[in-house]
């Protein structure tokens, strides 16, 4: 009895250890595994990530503009020193220091050295910097949402290309089976014709049908290769194992997971439009506040050397340009207000507000269209799956009927034209089932894109 319990316990542990491995093997040959490789390879994803990184750096750059602006310069010059009375407008970063009016004599030129540093700190901007920071942060959110929307679209593209590859592979296999059937009919007919049981025309007709099927096989072989190349453009590898997916493609399971018929507001496409509207709104507010004045703390320090001595003697030597030095500093508070820009910034702000309004309208349009498409897709999926069950039954019945008619043809009970007609019905049934499978999976891909949920598709294809 104790041995029995030990055996049962060991079996349970063995089954528990084997099941995860089996499930993992199943998952390795699914569309979801292929997506994980595409996500790590495709350059378009890297481009979107670079845009996100750039927006984050832009956000940091905007924040750094709130720091004090420190400027420095150094120069050494040689020239005349004639003065002129009168006022002038100083350039930013410079300030005046009055000199002596004593008469000077000596050289007509003198060397000069000058170095200065100024600091300007905007301590109050009436909310301009805050709005700039908010707009920069919103831009980062916008690029992140655009990346999510791009990934969603890329998932749909991958799914559609993968489904097309499986469809073309199924059509190629169907054509191969059809070619094998016609080859079997051709060989049977040739033997019956050689025995005098069938006319020679039957042999020619069977051979013609066989050659035509071979040409159709060549066509689908090329179509499959082309779809495989398109898939590799996303995948980056040189081979894809889709044997398990090919079985699931032709015999799909029903999707009972996505029963929600309402588009979520967090959908990446709608979120991207929301972020875009928010960014334009904040940028418009920042643009309008740019017309407001700024309150700054100013400071400066200047060093100057000259060849003009205090006694009025001028030296033309270059080294004397570092003599007779003076040091000056300046501190103060200033208000800067560009009055002319008020009208311009007003129009620029209104322009951005209109862009935000347009993004909101696009959001409403997309939401309504996506809602209608989702409801239509889910309704169509329901009936498409019902069609698949019927076409699957029709294929099985057609195959059984073809086997019976082939046996009757071998016995001489029916003509070749009747057998070929039954074979055509079987081929049509198989074609309809393959096309219905493709349409079903494409509808699931559309539903997954609309619900932003590819879990069922990635795990079951």
Short mmCIF file of C-alpha atoms in Angstrom, two decimals, residues 143-366:
data_model
loop_
_atom_site.label_atom_id
_atom_site.label_comp_id
_atom_site.label_asym_id
_atom_site.label_seq_id
_atom_site.Cartn_x
_atom_site.Cartn_y
_atom_site.Cartn_z
CA UNK A 143 6.07 60.29 -28.34
CA UNK A 144 5.58 57.37 -25.93
CA UNK A 145 1.93 57.05 -27.04
CA UNK A 146 2.99 57.23 -30.69
CA UNK A 147 5.48 54.43 -30.07
CA UNK A 148 2.74 52.30 -28.47
CA UNK A 149 0.45 52.96 -31.44
CA UNK A 150 3.28 52.02 -33.81
CA UNK A 151 3.91 48.76 -31.95
CA UNK A 152 0.20 47.94 -32.16
CA UNK A 153 0.20 48.59 -35.91
CA UNK A 154 3.37 46.52 -36.31
CA UNK A 155 1.72 43.63 -34.48
CA UNK A 156 -1.17 43.78 -36.93
CA UNK A 157 1.20 43.90 -39.91
CA UNK A 158 3.13 40.90 -38.57
CA UNK A 159 -0.11 38.99 -37.97
CA UNK A 160 -1.42 39.71 -41.46
CA UNK A 161 1.85 38.71 -43.13
CA UNK A 162 2.01 35.55 -41.05
CA UNK A 163 -1.59 34.69 -41.88
CA UNK A 164 -0.92 35.28 -45.58
CA UNK A 165 2.09 32.97 -45.40
CA UNK A 166 0.01 30.25 -43.75
CA UNK A 167 -2.75 30.78 -46.31
CA UNK A 168 -0.34 30.50 -49.23
CA UNK A 169 1.23 27.43 -47.65
CA UNK A 170 -2.23 25.86 -47.27
CA UNK A 171 -3.04 26.69 -50.89
CA UNK A 172 0.25 25.13 -51.97
CA UNK A 173 -0.49 21.96 -50.01
CA UNK A 174 -4.01 21.89 -51.43
CA UNK A 175 -2.62 22.24 -54.96
CA UNK A 176 -0.11 19.48 -54.24
CA UNK A 177 -2.88 17.13 -53.10
CA UNK A 178 -4.90 18.03 -56.16
CA UNK A 179 -1.89 17.34 -58.39
CA UNK A 180 -1.39 13.97 -56.73
CA UNK A 181 -5.07 13.09 -57.29
CA UNK A 182 -4.85 14.02 -60.95
CA UNK A 183 -1.61 12.10 -61.30
CA UNK A 184 -3.30 9.05 -59.83
CA UNK A 185 -6.24 9.49 -62.23
CA UNK A 186 -3.80 9.94 -65.14
CA UNK A 187 -1.96 6.72 -64.35
CA UNK A 188 -5.21 4.78 -63.89
CA UNK A 189 -6.63 6.17 -67.14
CA UNK A 190 -3.43 5.40 -69.03
CA UNK A 191 -3.57 1.80 -67.85
CA UNK A 192 -7.26 1.45 -68.76
CA UNK A 193 -6.65 3.04 -72.18
CA UNK A 194 -3.73 0.69 -72.85
CA UNK A 195 -6.02 -2.25 -71.97
CA UNK A 196 -8.66 -0.94 -74.33
CA UNK A 197 -11.17 -0.33 -71.57
CA UNK A 198 -11.08 3.46 -71.99
CA UNK A 199 -10.75 5.61 -75.08
CA UNK A 200 -7.42 7.33 -75.76
CA UNK A 201 -9.13 10.72 -75.38
CA UNK A 202 -9.59 9.98 -71.67
CA UNK A 203 -5.84 9.57 -71.29
CA UNK A 204 -5.21 12.90 -73.00
CA UNK A 205 -7.87 14.64 -70.87
CA UNK A 206 -6.41 13.24 -67.63
CA UNK A 207 -2.90 14.26 -68.70
CA UNK A 208 -4.07 17.76 -69.58
CA UNK A 209 -5.72 18.19 -66.17
CA UNK A 210 -2.56 16.95 -64.48
CA UNK A 211 -0.28 19.37 -66.37
CA UNK A 212 -2.63 22.24 -65.56
CA UNK A 213 -2.48 21.32 -61.87
CA UNK A 214 1.32 21.27 -62.02
CA UNK A 215 1.26 24.82 -63.39
CA UNK A 216 -1.05 25.89 -60.56
CA UNK A 217 1.39 24.32 -58.11
CA UNK A 218 4.25 26.37 -59.54
CA UNK A 219 2.18 29.52 -59.18
CA UNK A 220 1.43 28.98 -55.49
CA UNK A 221 4.99 27.95 -54.82
CA UNK A 222 6.09 31.39 -56.03
CA UNK A 223 3.35 33.18 -54.07
CA UNK A 224 4.36 31.36 -50.88
CA UNK A 225 8.03 32.25 -51.39
CA UNK A 226 7.11 35.91 -51.89
CA UNK A 227 5.04 36.01 -48.70
CA UNK A 228 7.89 34.31 -46.85
CA UNK A 229 10.30 37.05 -47.98
CA UNK A 230 7.90 39.74 -46.75
CA UNK A 231 7.70 38.06 -43.36
CA UNK A 232 11.48 37.84 -43.08
CA UNK A 233 11.67 41.62 -43.57
CA UNK A 234 10.10 41.95 -40.12
CA UNK A 235 11.73 38.93 -38.58
CA UNK A 236 15.34 39.36 -39.67
CA UNK A 237 16.08 35.63 -39.72
CA UNK A 238 16.46 33.24 -42.63
CA UNK A 239 13.89 30.63 -41.58
CA UNK A 240 10.63 30.37 -39.67
CA UNK A 241 9.16 27.17 -38.28
CA UNK A 242 5.41 27.52 -38.83
CA UNK A 243 4.49 23.83 -39.03
CA UNK A 244 2.47 23.93 -35.79
CA UNK A 245 0.79 27.20 -36.82
CA UNK A 246 -0.16 25.67 -40.19
CA UNK A 247 -2.19 23.01 -38.38
CA UNK A 248 -3.90 25.57 -36.15
CA UNK A 249 -4.54 27.80 -39.15
CA UNK A 250 -6.58 25.22 -41.03
CA UNK A 251 -8.42 24.02 -37.90
CA UNK A 252 -8.88 27.17 -35.75
CA UNK A 253 -10.46 27.38 -32.33
CA UNK A 254 -13.18 29.82 -31.39
CA UNK A 255 -12.23 33.07 -29.70
CA UNK A 256 -14.10 33.37 -26.44
CA UNK A 257 -11.67 35.86 -24.90
CA UNK A 258 -12.47 39.27 -26.41
CA UNK A 259 -16.14 39.77 -25.68
CA UNK A 260 -15.87 43.49 -25.00
CA UNK A 261 -17.62 45.53 -27.66
CA UNK A 262 -16.55 48.96 -26.38
CA UNK A 263 -13.35 50.69 -27.46
CA UNK A 264 -11.20 51.47 -24.43
CA UNK A 265 -10.13 55.08 -23.93
CA UNK A 266 -6.62 53.79 -23.19
CA UNK A 267 -6.26 52.44 -26.73
CA UNK A 268 -2.83 53.53 -28.03
CA UNK A 269 -4.23 55.34 -31.08
CA UNK A 270 -6.76 57.29 -29.02
CA UNK A 271 -4.16 57.92 -26.29
CA UNK A 272 -1.77 59.31 -28.91
CA UNK A 273 -4.45 61.73 -30.14
CA UNK A 274 -5.19 62.76 -26.55
CA UNK A 275 -1.51 63.46 -25.93
CA UNK A 276 -1.27 65.37 -29.18
CA UNK A 277 -4.20 67.59 -28.23
CA UNK A 278 -2.71 68.12 -24.77
CA UNK A 279 0.67 69.04 -26.24
CA UNK A 280 -0.83 71.61 -28.62
CA UNK A 281 -2.91 73.10 -25.81
CA UNK A 282 0.05 73.49 -23.45
CA UNK A 283 2.25 74.81 -26.26
CA UNK A 284 -0.40 77.41 -27.09
CA UNK A 285 -0.57 78.53 -23.47
CA UNK A 286 3.22 78.73 -23.31
CA UNK A 287 3.27 80.73 -26.53
CA UNK A 288 0.81 83.27 -25.18
CA UNK A 289 2.67 83.61 -21.90
CA UNK A 290 5.86 84.31 -23.83
CA UNK A 291 4.51 87.84 -24.30
CA UNK A 292 4.67 88.52 -20.56
CA UNK A 293 7.70 90.27 -19.01
CA UNK A 294 10.56 88.58 -17.17
CA UNK A 295 12.15 89.66 -13.90
CA UNK A 296 15.89 88.97 -13.83
CA UNK A 297 18.74 89.31 -11.37
CA UNK A 298 21.81 90.66 -13.19
CA UNK A 299 25.46 90.55 -12.23
CA UNK A 300 28.78 91.15 -13.97
CA UNK A 301 32.52 91.40 -13.46
CA UNK A 302 35.02 92.97 -15.86
CA UNK A 303 38.81 93.07 -16.03
CA UNK A 304 40.62 95.48 -18.34
CA UNK A 305 44.26 96.23 -19.12
CA UNK A 306 45.58 99.01 -21.37
CA UNK A 307 48.82 100.57 -22.59
CA UNK A 308 47.61 104.04 -21.54
CA UNK A 309 49.33 104.97 -18.25
CA UNK A 310 47.61 107.08 -15.53
CA UNK A 311 49.96 110.00 -16.23
CA UNK A 312 48.63 110.27 -19.79
CA UNK A 313 51.52 108.52 -21.55
CA UNK A 314 50.55 105.98 -24.19
CA UNK A 315 52.66 102.90 -24.96
CA UNK A 316 52.35 101.10 -28.25
CA UNK A 317 54.00 97.89 -26.98
CA UNK A 318 51.82 94.79 -26.97
CA UNK A 319 52.96 93.62 -23.54
CA UNK A 320 51.90 96.93 -22.00
CA UNK A 321 48.33 96.08 -22.97
CA UNK A 322 48.18 93.94 -19.82
CA UNK A 323 49.27 96.86 -17.60
CA UNK A 324 47.25 99.56 -15.89
CA UNK A 325 44.50 97.10 -15.00
CA UNK A 326 41.06 97.93 -13.70
CA UNK A 327 38.45 95.67 -12.13
CA UNK A 328 34.73 96.48 -12.04
CA UNK A 329 31.56 94.68 -10.98
CA UNK A 330 27.90 95.36 -11.48
CA UNK A 331 24.75 93.92 -9.85
CA UNK A 332 21.11 94.80 -10.34
CA UNK A 333 17.57 93.78 -11.12
CA UNK A 334 16.05 94.13 -14.56
CA UNK A 335 12.69 93.65 -16.24
CA UNK A 336 12.57 92.56 -19.87
CA UNK A 337 9.36 92.89 -21.85
CA UNK A 338 9.08 92.52 -25.60
CA UNK A 339 5.93 94.51 -26.22
CA UNK A 340 5.96 93.97 -29.98
CA UNK A 341 5.75 90.19 -29.61
CA UNK A 342 2.41 90.33 -27.80
CA UNK A 343 0.38 90.32 -30.99
CA UNK A 344 2.57 87.77 -32.74
CA UNK A 345 2.53 85.37 -29.81
CA UNK A 346 -1.23 85.76 -29.52
CA UNK A 347 -1.73 84.53 -33.09
CA UNK A 348 0.78 81.71 -32.63
CA UNK A 349 -1.02 80.62 -29.47
CA UNK A 350 -4.40 80.65 -31.24
CA UNK A 351 -2.89 78.59 -34.05
CA UNK A 352 -1.79 75.93 -31.59
CA UNK A 353 -5.21 75.96 -29.92
CA UNK A 354 -6.78 75.23 -33.31
CA UNK A 355 -4.37 72.33 -33.77
CA UNK A 356 -5.47 70.99 -30.38
CA UNK A 357 -9.12 71.36 -31.39
CA UNK A 358 -8.43 69.44 -34.60
CA UNK A 359 -6.76 66.63 -32.65
CA UNK A 360 -9.81 66.37 -30.38
CA UNK A 361 -12.10 66.09 -33.41
CA UNK A 362 -9.86 63.40 -34.88
CA UNK A 363 -10.09 61.57 -31.57
CA UNK A 364 -13.87 61.63 -31.73
CA UNK A 365 -13.85 60.50 -35.36
CA UNK A 366 -11.42 57.65 -34.74
#
